[in-house]
Tab-separated table of C-alpha atoms in Angstrom:
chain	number	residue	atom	x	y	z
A	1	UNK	CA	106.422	114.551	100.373
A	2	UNK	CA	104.968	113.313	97.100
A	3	UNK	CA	105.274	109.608	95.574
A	4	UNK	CA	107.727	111.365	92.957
A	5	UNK	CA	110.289	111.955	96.233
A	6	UNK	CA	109.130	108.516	98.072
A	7	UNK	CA	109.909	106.563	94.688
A	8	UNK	CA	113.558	108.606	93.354
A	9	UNK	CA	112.999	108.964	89.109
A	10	UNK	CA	109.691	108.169	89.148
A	11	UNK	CA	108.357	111.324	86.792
A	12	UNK	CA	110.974	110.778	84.404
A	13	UNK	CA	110.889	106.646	84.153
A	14	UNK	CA	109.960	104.966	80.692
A	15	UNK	CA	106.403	103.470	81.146
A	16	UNK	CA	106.179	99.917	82.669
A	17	UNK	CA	109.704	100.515	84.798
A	18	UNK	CA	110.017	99.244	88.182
A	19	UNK	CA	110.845	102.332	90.408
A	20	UNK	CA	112.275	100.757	93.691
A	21	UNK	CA	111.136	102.752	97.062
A	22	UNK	CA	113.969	105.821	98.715
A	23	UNK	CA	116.328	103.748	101.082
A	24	UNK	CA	115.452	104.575	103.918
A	25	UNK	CA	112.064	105.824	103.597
A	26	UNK	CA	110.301	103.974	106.345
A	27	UNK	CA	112.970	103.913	108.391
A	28	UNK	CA	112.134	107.428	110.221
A	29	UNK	CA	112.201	106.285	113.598
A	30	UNK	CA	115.952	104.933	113.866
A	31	UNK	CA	116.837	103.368	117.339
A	32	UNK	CA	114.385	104.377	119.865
A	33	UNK	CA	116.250	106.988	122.321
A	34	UNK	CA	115.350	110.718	123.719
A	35	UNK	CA	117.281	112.209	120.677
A	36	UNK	CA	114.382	110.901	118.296
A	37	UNK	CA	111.805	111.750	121.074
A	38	UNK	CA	112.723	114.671	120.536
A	39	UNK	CA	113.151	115.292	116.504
A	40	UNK	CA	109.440	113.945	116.956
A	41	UNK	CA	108.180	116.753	119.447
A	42	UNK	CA	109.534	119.302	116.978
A	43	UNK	CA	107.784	117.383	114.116
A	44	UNK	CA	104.594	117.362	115.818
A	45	UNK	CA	105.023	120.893	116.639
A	46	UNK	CA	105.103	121.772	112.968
A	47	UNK	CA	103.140	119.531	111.796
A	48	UNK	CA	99.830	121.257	114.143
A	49	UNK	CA	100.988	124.522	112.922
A	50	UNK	CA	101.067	123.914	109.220
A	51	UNK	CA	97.655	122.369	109.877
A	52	UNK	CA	95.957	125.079	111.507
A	53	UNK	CA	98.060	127.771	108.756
A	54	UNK	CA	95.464	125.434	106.472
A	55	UNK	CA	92.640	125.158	108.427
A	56	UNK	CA	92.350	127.176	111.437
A	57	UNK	CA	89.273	125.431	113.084
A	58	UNK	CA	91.506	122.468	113.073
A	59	UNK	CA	91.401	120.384	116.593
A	60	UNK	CA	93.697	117.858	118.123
A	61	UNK	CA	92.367	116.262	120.849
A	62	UNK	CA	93.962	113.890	122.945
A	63	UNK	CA	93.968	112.567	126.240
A	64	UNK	CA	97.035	113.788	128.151
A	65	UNK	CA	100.772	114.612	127.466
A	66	UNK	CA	102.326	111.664	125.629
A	67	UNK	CA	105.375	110.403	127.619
A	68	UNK	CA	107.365	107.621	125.748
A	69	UNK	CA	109.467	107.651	123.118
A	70	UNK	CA	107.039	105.054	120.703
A	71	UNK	CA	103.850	107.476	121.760
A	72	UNK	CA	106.088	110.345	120.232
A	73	UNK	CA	106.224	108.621	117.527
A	74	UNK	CA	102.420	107.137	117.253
A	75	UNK	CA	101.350	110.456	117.776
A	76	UNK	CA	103.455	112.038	115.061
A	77	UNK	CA	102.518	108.963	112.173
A	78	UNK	CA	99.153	110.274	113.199
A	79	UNK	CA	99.836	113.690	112.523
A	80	UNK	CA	101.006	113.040	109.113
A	81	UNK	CA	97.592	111.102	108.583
A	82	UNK	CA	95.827	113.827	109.518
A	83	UNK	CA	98.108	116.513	108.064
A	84	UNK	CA	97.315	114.669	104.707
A	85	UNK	CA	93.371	114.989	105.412
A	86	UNK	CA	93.301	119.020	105.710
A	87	UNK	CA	95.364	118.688	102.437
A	88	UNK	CA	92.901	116.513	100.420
A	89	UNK	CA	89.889	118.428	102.333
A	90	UNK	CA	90.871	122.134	101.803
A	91	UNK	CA	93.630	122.112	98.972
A	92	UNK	CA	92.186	119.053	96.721
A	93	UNK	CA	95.638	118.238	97.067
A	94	UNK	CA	95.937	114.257	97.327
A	95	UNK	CA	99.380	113.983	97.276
A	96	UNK	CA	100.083	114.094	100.620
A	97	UNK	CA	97.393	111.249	101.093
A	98	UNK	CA	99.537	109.229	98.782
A	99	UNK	CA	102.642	108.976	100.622
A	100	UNK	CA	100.543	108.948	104.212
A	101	UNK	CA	98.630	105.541	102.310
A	102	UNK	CA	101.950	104.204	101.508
A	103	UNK	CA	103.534	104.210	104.904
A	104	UNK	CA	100.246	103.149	106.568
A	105	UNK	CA	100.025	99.719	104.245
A	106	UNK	CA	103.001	99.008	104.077
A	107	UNK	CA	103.328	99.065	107.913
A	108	UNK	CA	99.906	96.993	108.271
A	109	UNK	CA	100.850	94.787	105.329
A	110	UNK	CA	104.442	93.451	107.686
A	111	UNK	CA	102.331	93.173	110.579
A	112	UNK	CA	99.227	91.319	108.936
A	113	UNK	CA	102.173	89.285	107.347
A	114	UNK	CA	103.626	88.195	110.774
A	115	UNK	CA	100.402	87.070	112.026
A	116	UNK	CA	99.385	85.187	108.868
A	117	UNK	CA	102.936	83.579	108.864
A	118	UNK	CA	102.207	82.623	112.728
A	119	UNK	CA	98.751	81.120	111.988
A	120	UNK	CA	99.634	79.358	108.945
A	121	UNK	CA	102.594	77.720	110.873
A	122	UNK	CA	99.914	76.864	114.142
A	123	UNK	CA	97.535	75.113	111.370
A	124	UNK	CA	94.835	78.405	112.170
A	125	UNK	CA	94.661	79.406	108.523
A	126	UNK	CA	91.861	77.899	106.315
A	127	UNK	CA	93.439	77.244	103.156
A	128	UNK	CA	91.802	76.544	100.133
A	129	UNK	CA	93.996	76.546	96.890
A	130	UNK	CA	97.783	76.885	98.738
A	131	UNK	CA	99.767	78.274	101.305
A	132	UNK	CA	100.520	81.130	99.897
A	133	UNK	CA	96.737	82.017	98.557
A	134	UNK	CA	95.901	81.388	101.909
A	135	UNK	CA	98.514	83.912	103.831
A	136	UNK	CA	97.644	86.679	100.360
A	137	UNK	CA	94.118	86.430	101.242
A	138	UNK	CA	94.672	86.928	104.930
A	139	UNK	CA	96.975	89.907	104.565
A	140	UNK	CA	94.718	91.556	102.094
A	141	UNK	CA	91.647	91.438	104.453
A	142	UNK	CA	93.405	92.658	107.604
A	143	UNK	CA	95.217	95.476	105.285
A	144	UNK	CA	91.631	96.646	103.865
A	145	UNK	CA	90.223	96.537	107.627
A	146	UNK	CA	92.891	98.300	108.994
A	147	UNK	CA	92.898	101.052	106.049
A	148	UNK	CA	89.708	101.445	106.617
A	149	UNK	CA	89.160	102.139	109.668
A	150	UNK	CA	92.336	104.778	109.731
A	151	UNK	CA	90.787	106.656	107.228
A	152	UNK	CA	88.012	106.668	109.197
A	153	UNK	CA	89.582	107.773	111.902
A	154	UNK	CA	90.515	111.255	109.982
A	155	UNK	CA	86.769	111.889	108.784
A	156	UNK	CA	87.469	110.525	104.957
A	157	UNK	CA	84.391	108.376	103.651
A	158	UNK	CA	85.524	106.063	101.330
A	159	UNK	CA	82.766	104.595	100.499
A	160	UNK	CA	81.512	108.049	99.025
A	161	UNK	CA	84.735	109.910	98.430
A	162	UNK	CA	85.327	110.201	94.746
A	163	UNK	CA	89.337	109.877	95.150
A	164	UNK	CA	90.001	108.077	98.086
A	165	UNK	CA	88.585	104.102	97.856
A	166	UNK	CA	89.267	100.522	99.627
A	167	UNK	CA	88.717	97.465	97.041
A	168	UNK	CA	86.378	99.493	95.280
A	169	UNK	CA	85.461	98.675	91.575
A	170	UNK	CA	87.467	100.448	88.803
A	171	UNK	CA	85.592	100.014	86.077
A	172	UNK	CA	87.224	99.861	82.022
A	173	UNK	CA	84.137	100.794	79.622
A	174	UNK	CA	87.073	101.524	76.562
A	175	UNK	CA	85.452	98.125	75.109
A	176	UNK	CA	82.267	96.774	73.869
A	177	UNK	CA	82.542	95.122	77.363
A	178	UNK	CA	82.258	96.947	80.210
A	179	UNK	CA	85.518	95.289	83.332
A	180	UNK	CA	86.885	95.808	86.461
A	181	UNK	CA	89.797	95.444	88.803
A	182	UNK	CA	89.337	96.242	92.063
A	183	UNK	CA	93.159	97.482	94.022
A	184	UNK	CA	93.411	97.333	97.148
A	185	UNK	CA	93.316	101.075	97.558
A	186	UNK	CA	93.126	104.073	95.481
A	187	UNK	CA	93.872	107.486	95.820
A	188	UNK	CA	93.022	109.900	93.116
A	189	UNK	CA	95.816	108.513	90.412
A	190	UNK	CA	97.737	106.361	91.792
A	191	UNK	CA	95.947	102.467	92.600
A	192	UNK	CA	98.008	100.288	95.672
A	193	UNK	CA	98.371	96.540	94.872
A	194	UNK	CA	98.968	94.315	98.690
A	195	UNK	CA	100.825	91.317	97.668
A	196	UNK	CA	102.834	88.642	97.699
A	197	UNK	CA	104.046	87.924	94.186
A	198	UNK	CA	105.912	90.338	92.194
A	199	UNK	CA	104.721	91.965	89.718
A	200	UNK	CA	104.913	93.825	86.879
A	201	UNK	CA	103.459	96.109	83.991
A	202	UNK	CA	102.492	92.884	81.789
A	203	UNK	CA	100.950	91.509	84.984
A	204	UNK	CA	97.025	90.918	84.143
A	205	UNK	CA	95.840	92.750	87.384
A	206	UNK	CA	98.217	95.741	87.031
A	207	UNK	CA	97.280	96.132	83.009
A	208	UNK	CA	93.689	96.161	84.152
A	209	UNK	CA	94.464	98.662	86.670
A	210	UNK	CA	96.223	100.907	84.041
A	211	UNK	CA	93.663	100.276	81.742
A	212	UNK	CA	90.721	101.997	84.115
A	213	UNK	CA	88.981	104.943	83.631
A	214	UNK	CA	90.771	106.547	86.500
A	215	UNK	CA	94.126	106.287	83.878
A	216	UNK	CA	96.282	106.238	87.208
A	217	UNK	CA	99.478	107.499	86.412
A	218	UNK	CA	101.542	104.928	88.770
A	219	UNK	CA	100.522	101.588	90.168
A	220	UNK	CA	102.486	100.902	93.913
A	221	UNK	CA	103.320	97.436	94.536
A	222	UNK	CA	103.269	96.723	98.103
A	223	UNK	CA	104.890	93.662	99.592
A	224	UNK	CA	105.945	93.016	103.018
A	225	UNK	CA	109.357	94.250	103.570
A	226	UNK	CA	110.159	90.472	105.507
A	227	UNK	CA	110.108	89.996	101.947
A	228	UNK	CA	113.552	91.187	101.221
A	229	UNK	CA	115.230	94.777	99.823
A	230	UNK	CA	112.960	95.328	96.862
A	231	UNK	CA	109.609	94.728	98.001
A	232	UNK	CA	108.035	97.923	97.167
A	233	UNK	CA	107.964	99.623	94.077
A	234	UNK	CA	106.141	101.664	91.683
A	235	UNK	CA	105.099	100.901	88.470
A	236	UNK	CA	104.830	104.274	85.833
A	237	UNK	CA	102.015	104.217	83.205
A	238	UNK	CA	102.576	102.422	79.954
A	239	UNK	CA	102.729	104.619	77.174
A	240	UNK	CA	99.842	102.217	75.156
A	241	UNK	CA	96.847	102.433	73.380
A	242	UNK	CA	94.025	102.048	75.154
């Protein structure tokens, strides 16, 4: 899957749209019962041999047969992850890392959210400006952690990896002054934005995102979906003049 199928009329939308997210795209799992147990066996079967058709020294090590219906599952999100990695590493082919970065953030962004929510309420979040700068800053830093550390997990550096980068700098040197935004992720053209606020193509931060070197050819908006129907969306490039 590409962003162009996770976000329906994305390649064809006027620059500076909002491009709402497929329905149903992160709702693979359904209710939890041996039926998808099983779609996710036969996903995870294809899954390791589309792999290894890429890489045949590919490995997947684990500890033991998985038995419940949420390590099905687990095992086959992980999969994906991985899946994407072989792409990126053999092919150069980052799309796949896209969609796997999308479903991964937005999954740790409504967790993080829940837990920021619950410490905010307890009186457990320092807060400095508001509320809500508080609970924004606290999902951003447990999203970045948790991205991290899964890509990590799948032997991508990126720290040193040229397309794939956590709250990295994106510099602008188009100017007499040389800028920056940093997203919250990036992978090869297309920068991820964690947040709370909406936002849009005359946003500051997402015009200084499009106005990078990297040119990124979409912006995704990530919000957490307690947020309501349209939290995530993508944002297409802005035909402008740089």
């Amino acid at each position: 899957m590409t962003l162009e199928q996770a976000f329906p009329g994305l390649r064809n939308a006027p620059g500076g749209a909002i491009i709402a997210v497929a329905d149903g795209f992160f709702d693979f799992t359904g209710p939890a019962n041996a039926a998808i147990g099983e779609l996710a066996d036969n996903y995870s079967r294809q899954i390791k041999a589309e792999i290894k058709s890429i890489d045949p020294n590919w490995r997947y090590d684990r500890l033991g047969p998985v038995e419940t219906i949420q390590g099905k599952i687990n095992e086959l999100n992980d999969l994906r992850f991985r899946r994407a990695e072989v792409y990126l590493r053999v092919k150069g082919d980052a799309r796949p890392l896209q969609v796997e970065t999308l479903q991964y953030v937005q999954a740790r962004a409504d967790i993080a959210y829940a837990r920021g929510l619950a410490k905010l309420t307890s009186g457990r979040l320092r807060i400095r400006l508001s509320d809500q700068e508080a609970l924004g800053n606290f999902i951003d830093r447990e999203v970045r952690k948790d991205l991290r550390e899964r890509l990590g997990s799948v032997g991508i550096n990126w720290r040193t990896n040229p397309t794939v980068r956590v709250n990295a700098r994106e510099y602008d040197t188009s100017g007499t002054d040389r800028t920056y935004r940093r997203p919250d992720a990036r992978v090869a053209r297309a920068a991820f934005d964690v947040t709370l606020t909406r936002k849009t193509a005359t946003t500051p931060q997402v015009k200084g995102f499009f106005n990078a070197d990297f040119q990124p050819s979409s912006v995704i908006i990530i919000r957490p979906s307690q947020l309501g129907a349209d939290h995530t969306y993508a944002i297409p490039r802005p035909e402008t003049k740089r």
